[in-house]
mmCIF file of C-alpha atoms in Angstrom:
data_model
loop_
_atom_site.group_PDB
_atom_site.id
_atom_site.type_symbol
_atom_site.label_atom_id
_atom_site.label_comp_id
_atom_site.label_asym_id
_atom_site.label_seq_id
_atom_site.Cartn_x
_atom_site.Cartn_y
_atom_site.Cartn_z
ATOM 1 C CA MET A 1 6.594 4.341 6.249
ATOM 2 C CA ALA A 2 7.329 6.279 3.104
ATOM 3 C CA VAL A 3 7.792 4.654 -0.261
ATOM 4 C CA GLY A 4 11.369 3.529 -0.845
ATOM 5 C CA GLU A 5 12.343 3.219 2.822
ATOM 6 C CA THR A 6 13.985 0.045 4.027
ATOM 7 C CA THR A 7 11.950 -1.719 6.682
ATOM 8 C CA VAL A 8 13.785 -3.881 9.235
ATOM 9 C CA THR A 9 12.319 -6.390 11.677
ATOM 10 C CA MET A 10 14.313 -7.235 14.805
ATOM 11 C CA VAL A 11 13.641 -9.972 17.320
ATOM 12 C CA GLY A 12 15.173 -9.583 20.763
ATOM 13 C CA THR A 13 14.690 -8.437 24.339
ATOM 14 C CA VAL A 14 13.865 -5.047 25.853
ATOM 15 C CA ALA A 15 17.287 -4.333 27.380
ATOM 16 C CA SER A 16 16.539 -1.102 29.270
ATOM 17 C CA GLU A 17 13.822 0.704 31.140
ATOM 18 C CA LEU A 18 11.337 2.466 28.880
ATOM 19 C CA ILE A 19 11.864 6.237 28.854
ATOM 20 C CA ARG A 20 8.860 8.448 28.128
ATOM 21 C CA ARG A 21 9.270 11.938 26.759
ATOM 22 C CA THR A 22 7.080 14.498 25.110
ATOM 23 C CA THR A 23 8.453 16.243 22.046
ATOM 24 C CA LYS A 24 6.463 19.064 20.461
ATOM 25 C CA GLY A 25 3.248 17.720 21.957
ATOM 26 C CA HIS A 26 3.812 14.105 20.848
ATOM 27 C CA ASP A 27 4.525 11.149 23.122
ATOM 28 C CA VAL A 28 7.848 9.384 22.543
ATOM 29 C CA VAL A 29 9.074 6.168 24.169
ATOM 30 C CA ILE A 30 12.715 5.130 23.848
ATOM 31 C CA PHE A 31 14.300 1.821 24.847
ATOM 32 C CA TRP A 32 17.218 -0.422 23.949
ATOM 33 C CA LEU A 33 16.575 -3.655 22.076
ATOM 34 C CA ARG A 34 19.198 -6.392 22.335
ATOM 35 C CA SER A 35 19.228 -9.228 19.837
ATOM 36 C CA THR A 36 21.454 -12.156 20.801
ATOM 37 C CA GLU A 37 22.495 -14.822 18.340
ATOM 38 C CA ARG A 38 21.953 -18.389 19.544
ATOM 39 C CA ARG A 39 24.105 -21.148 18.102
ATOM 40 C CA ARG A 40 24.804 -24.768 18.830
ATOM 41 C CA ASP A 41 28.287 -25.531 20.191
ATOM 42 C CA LYS A 42 29.634 -28.438 18.120
ATOM 43 C CA GLU A 43 31.811 -29.820 20.899
ATOM 44 C CA SER A 44 29.336 -29.800 23.797
ATOM 45 C CA GLY A 45 26.142 -30.052 21.737
ATOM 46 C CA THR A 46 24.485 -27.290 23.792
ATOM 47 C CA TRP A 47 23.052 -23.951 22.748
ATOM 48 C CA VAL A 48 25.233 -20.938 23.603
ATOM 49 C CA ASP A 49 24.938 -17.186 23.164
ATOM 50 C CA GLY A 50 26.759 -15.720 20.191
ATOM 51 C CA ARG A 51 27.143 -12.173 18.937
ATOM 52 C CA GLN A 52 24.854 -9.392 20.160
ATOM 53 C CA LEU A 53 23.387 -6.357 18.461
ATOM 54 C CA SER A 54 21.937 -3.500 20.514
ATOM 55 C CA VAL A 55 19.723 -0.893 18.880
ATOM 56 C CA ARG A 56 18.015 2.183 20.286
ATOM 57 C CA VAL A 57 14.282 2.006 19.482
ATOM 58 C CA THR A 58 12.079 5.102 19.220
ATOM 59 C CA CYS A 59 8.285 4.799 19.273
ATOM 60 C CA TRP A 60 6.027 7.781 18.525
ATOM 61 C CA ARG A 61 2.437 8.789 19.345
ATOM 62 C CA LYS A 62 -0.098 5.949 19.716
ATOM 63 C CA LEU A 63 2.588 3.265 19.418
ATOM 64 C CA ALA A 64 4.487 4.975 22.255
ATOM 65 C CA GLU A 65 1.415 4.811 24.513
ATOM 66 C CA SER A 66 0.831 1.134 23.725
ATOM 67 C CA VAL A 67 4.487 0.168 24.207
ATOM 68 C CA LEU A 68 4.634 2.008 27.523
ATOM 69 C CA THR A 69 1.611 0.148 28.904
ATOM 70 C CA SER A 70 2.471 -3.260 27.390
ATOM 71 C CA LEU A 71 6.235 -3.843 27.579
ATOM 72 C CA ASN A 72 8.841 -3.911 30.354
ATOM 73 C CA LYS A 73 12.566 -4.452 30.647
ATOM 74 C CA GLY A 74 13.403 -8.106 29.913
ATOM 75 C CA ASP A 75 10.347 -8.785 27.721
ATOM 76 C CA PRO A 76 10.864 -10.661 24.436
ATOM 77 C CA VAL A 77 9.783 -8.409 21.549
ATOM 78 C CA ILE A 78 9.524 -8.073 17.802
ATOM 79 C CA VAL A 79 9.976 -4.555 16.416
ATOM 80 C CA THR A 80 9.528 -3.397 12.827
ATOM 81 C CA GLY A 81 10.576 -0.005 11.538
ATOM 82 C CA ARG A 82 13.085 2.162 9.723
ATOM 83 C CA MET A 83 16.768 1.680 10.601
ATOM 84 C CA TYR A 84 19.116 4.654 10.475
ATOM 85 C CA THR A 85 22.129 6.191 12.189
ATOM 86 C CA GLY A 86 21.353 9.499 13.846
ATOM 87 C CA GLU A 87 23.411 12.527 14.737
ATOM 88 C CA ASP A 88 24.513 13.756 18.138
ATOM 89 C CA GLU A 89 23.901 17.298 19.426
ATOM 90 C CA SER A 90 26.917 18.656 17.524
ATOM 91 C CA GLY A 91 25.709 17.211 14.209
ATOM 92 C CA GLU A 92 28.308 14.425 14.082
ATOM 93 C CA PRO A 93 27.018 11.052 12.846
ATOM 94 C CA ARG A 94 26.528 8.374 15.490
ATOM 95 C CA SER A 95 27.857 4.876 15.032
ATOM 96 C CA ILE A 96 24.971 3.375 17.038
ATOM 97 C CA PRO A 97 22.047 2.271 14.861
ATOM 98 C CA GLU A 98 18.569 3.491 15.706
ATOM 99 C CA LEU A 99 15.239 1.924 14.826
ATOM 100 C CA GLU A 100 12.217 4.192 14.403
ATOM 101 C CA ALA A 101 9.434 1.719 15.128
ATOM 102 C CA SER A 102 6.255 1.463 13.096
ATOM 103 C CA ALA A 103 5.104 -1.668 14.982
ATOM 104 C CA ALA A 104 6.155 -3.444 18.168
ATOM 105 C CA GLY A 105 4.831 -6.266 20.263
ATOM 106 C CA PRO A 106 5.622 -9.306 22.363
ATOM 107 C CA ASN A 107 7.376 -12.274 20.759
ATOM 108 C CA LEU A 108 4.759 -14.998 21.216
ATOM 109 C CA ASN A 109 7.398 -17.656 20.578
ATOM 110 C CA MET A 110 8.871 -16.742 23.984
ATOM 111 C CA CYS A 111 5.804 -15.644 25.991
ATOM 112 C CA THR A 112 2.027 -15.356 25.972
ATOM 113 C CA ALA A 113 -0.040 -12.205 25.801
ATOM 114 C CA THR A 114 -3.613 -11.134 26.438
ATOM 115 C CA LEU A 115 -4.779 -8.655 23.828
ATOM 116 C CA GLN A 116 -6.879 -5.619 24.551
ATOM 117 C CA ARG A 117 -7.762 -3.747 21.399
ATOM 118 C CA THR A 118 -7.916 0.010 21.577
ATOM 119 C CA ARG A 119 -10.842 1.216 19.565
ATOM 120 C CA ARG A 120 -10.554 4.548 17.862
ATOM 121 C CA PRO A 121 -13.680 6.689 17.942
ATOM 122 C CA ARG A 122 -15.750 6.823 14.786
ATOM 123 C CA ALA A 123 -15.387 9.932 12.639
ATOM 124 C CA VAL A 124 -18.681 11.447 13.846
ATOM 125 C CA GLU A 125 -17.601 11.025 17.494
ATOM 126 C CA ARG A 126 -14.236 12.719 17.055
ATOM 127 C CA PRO A 127 -14.323 16.431 17.993
ATOM 128 C CA GLU A 128 -12.595 17.633 14.832
ATOM 129 C CA PHE A 129 -15.451 16.160 12.778
ATOM 130 C CA GLN A 130 -18.346 17.451 14.912
ATOM 131 C CA ALA A 131 -19.157 20.304 12.505
ATOM 132 C CA TRP A 132 -19.041 18.080 9.453
ATOM 133 C CA ARG A 133 -22.334 16.672 8.214
ATOM 134 C CA PRO A 134 -22.828 14.506 5.142
ATOM 135 C CA MET A 135 -24.447 16.179 2.148
ATOM 136 C CA PRO A 136 -28.039 15.127 1.506
ATOM 137 C CA ARG A 137 -28.400 12.573 -1.245
ATOM 138 C CA PRO A 138 -29.856 13.962 -4.469
ATOM 139 C CA VAL A 139 -33.365 12.885 -5.424
ATOM 140 C CA PRO A 140 -33.069 10.430 -8.300
ATOM 141 C CA ARG A 141 -34.308 11.860 -11.589
ATOM 142 C CA PRO A 142 -36.161 9.735 -14.092
ATOM 143 C CA PRO A 143 -34.558 9.239 -17.515
ATOM 144 C CA ALA A 144 -34.892 12.169 -19.942
ATOM 145 C CA ASN A 145 -37.238 10.347 -22.353
ATOM 146 C CA GLN A 146 -39.665 9.666 -19.471
ATOM 147 C CA LEU A 147 -39.681 13.394 -18.576
ATOM 148 C CA VAL A 148 -40.659 14.292 -22.154
ATOM 149 C CA SER A 149 -43.500 11.760 -22.267
ATOM 150 C CA GLU A 150 -44.868 12.984 -18.905
ATOM 151 C CA ALA A 151 -44.820 16.567 -20.160
ATOM 152 C CA LYS A 152 -46.777 15.562 -23.312
ATOM 153 C CA THR A 153 -49.471 13.738 -21.291
ATOM 154 C CA ARG A 154 -49.902 16.715 -18.968
ATOM 155 C CA SER A 155 -50.295 19.150 -21.864
ATOM 156 C CA ALA A 156 -52.800 16.842 -23.570
ATOM 157 C CA ALA A 157 -54.981 16.656 -20.489
#
C-alpha cells in the first residue's frame, strides 16, 4: 500500500467461484465478497439479515496463489486492501466497488483453520542473488597513536 491510500477491511463470505488469470506474467485471483448486515428484529427478538454489500476482490501474485489454495465459495473471510471504482473496457467509470486486496484470510470467528506457513527462500538461495557475495570484512587497524609507537620501537631496535 502506498502512503496516503485508504485501507478498508471487509468481513463477509466468498460469494463466487475463484477465477484465476495470468496478466503480464503475474497470477491474479478474482472473486466476489458479500457482506451481509445482521440485526436483531425488535418484534420477534431473532436475528435477521439486513442490507448487503457485494464487492469484487482482486488478489495479485503470492496472495493470489495463497487465496486460490486456501479459500472456496461460501467461506467466511476477512479482506483488507484498497477500495476503488474501476473503469469498463470503454473507459466509463463503474458503479461497482472493487477491492484490491493486500491481505485475505478466513474469519476465525466463523470457522477454524490449520495454518501452513510458506517459507520464502533465503537471499543466498534465490537465483537472482547467486552471483552476489558479501564483501570481505576489513582487517581492524590499531589506533593511530599505537602505530606511531610501534614504528619508533622498530627503528630503535
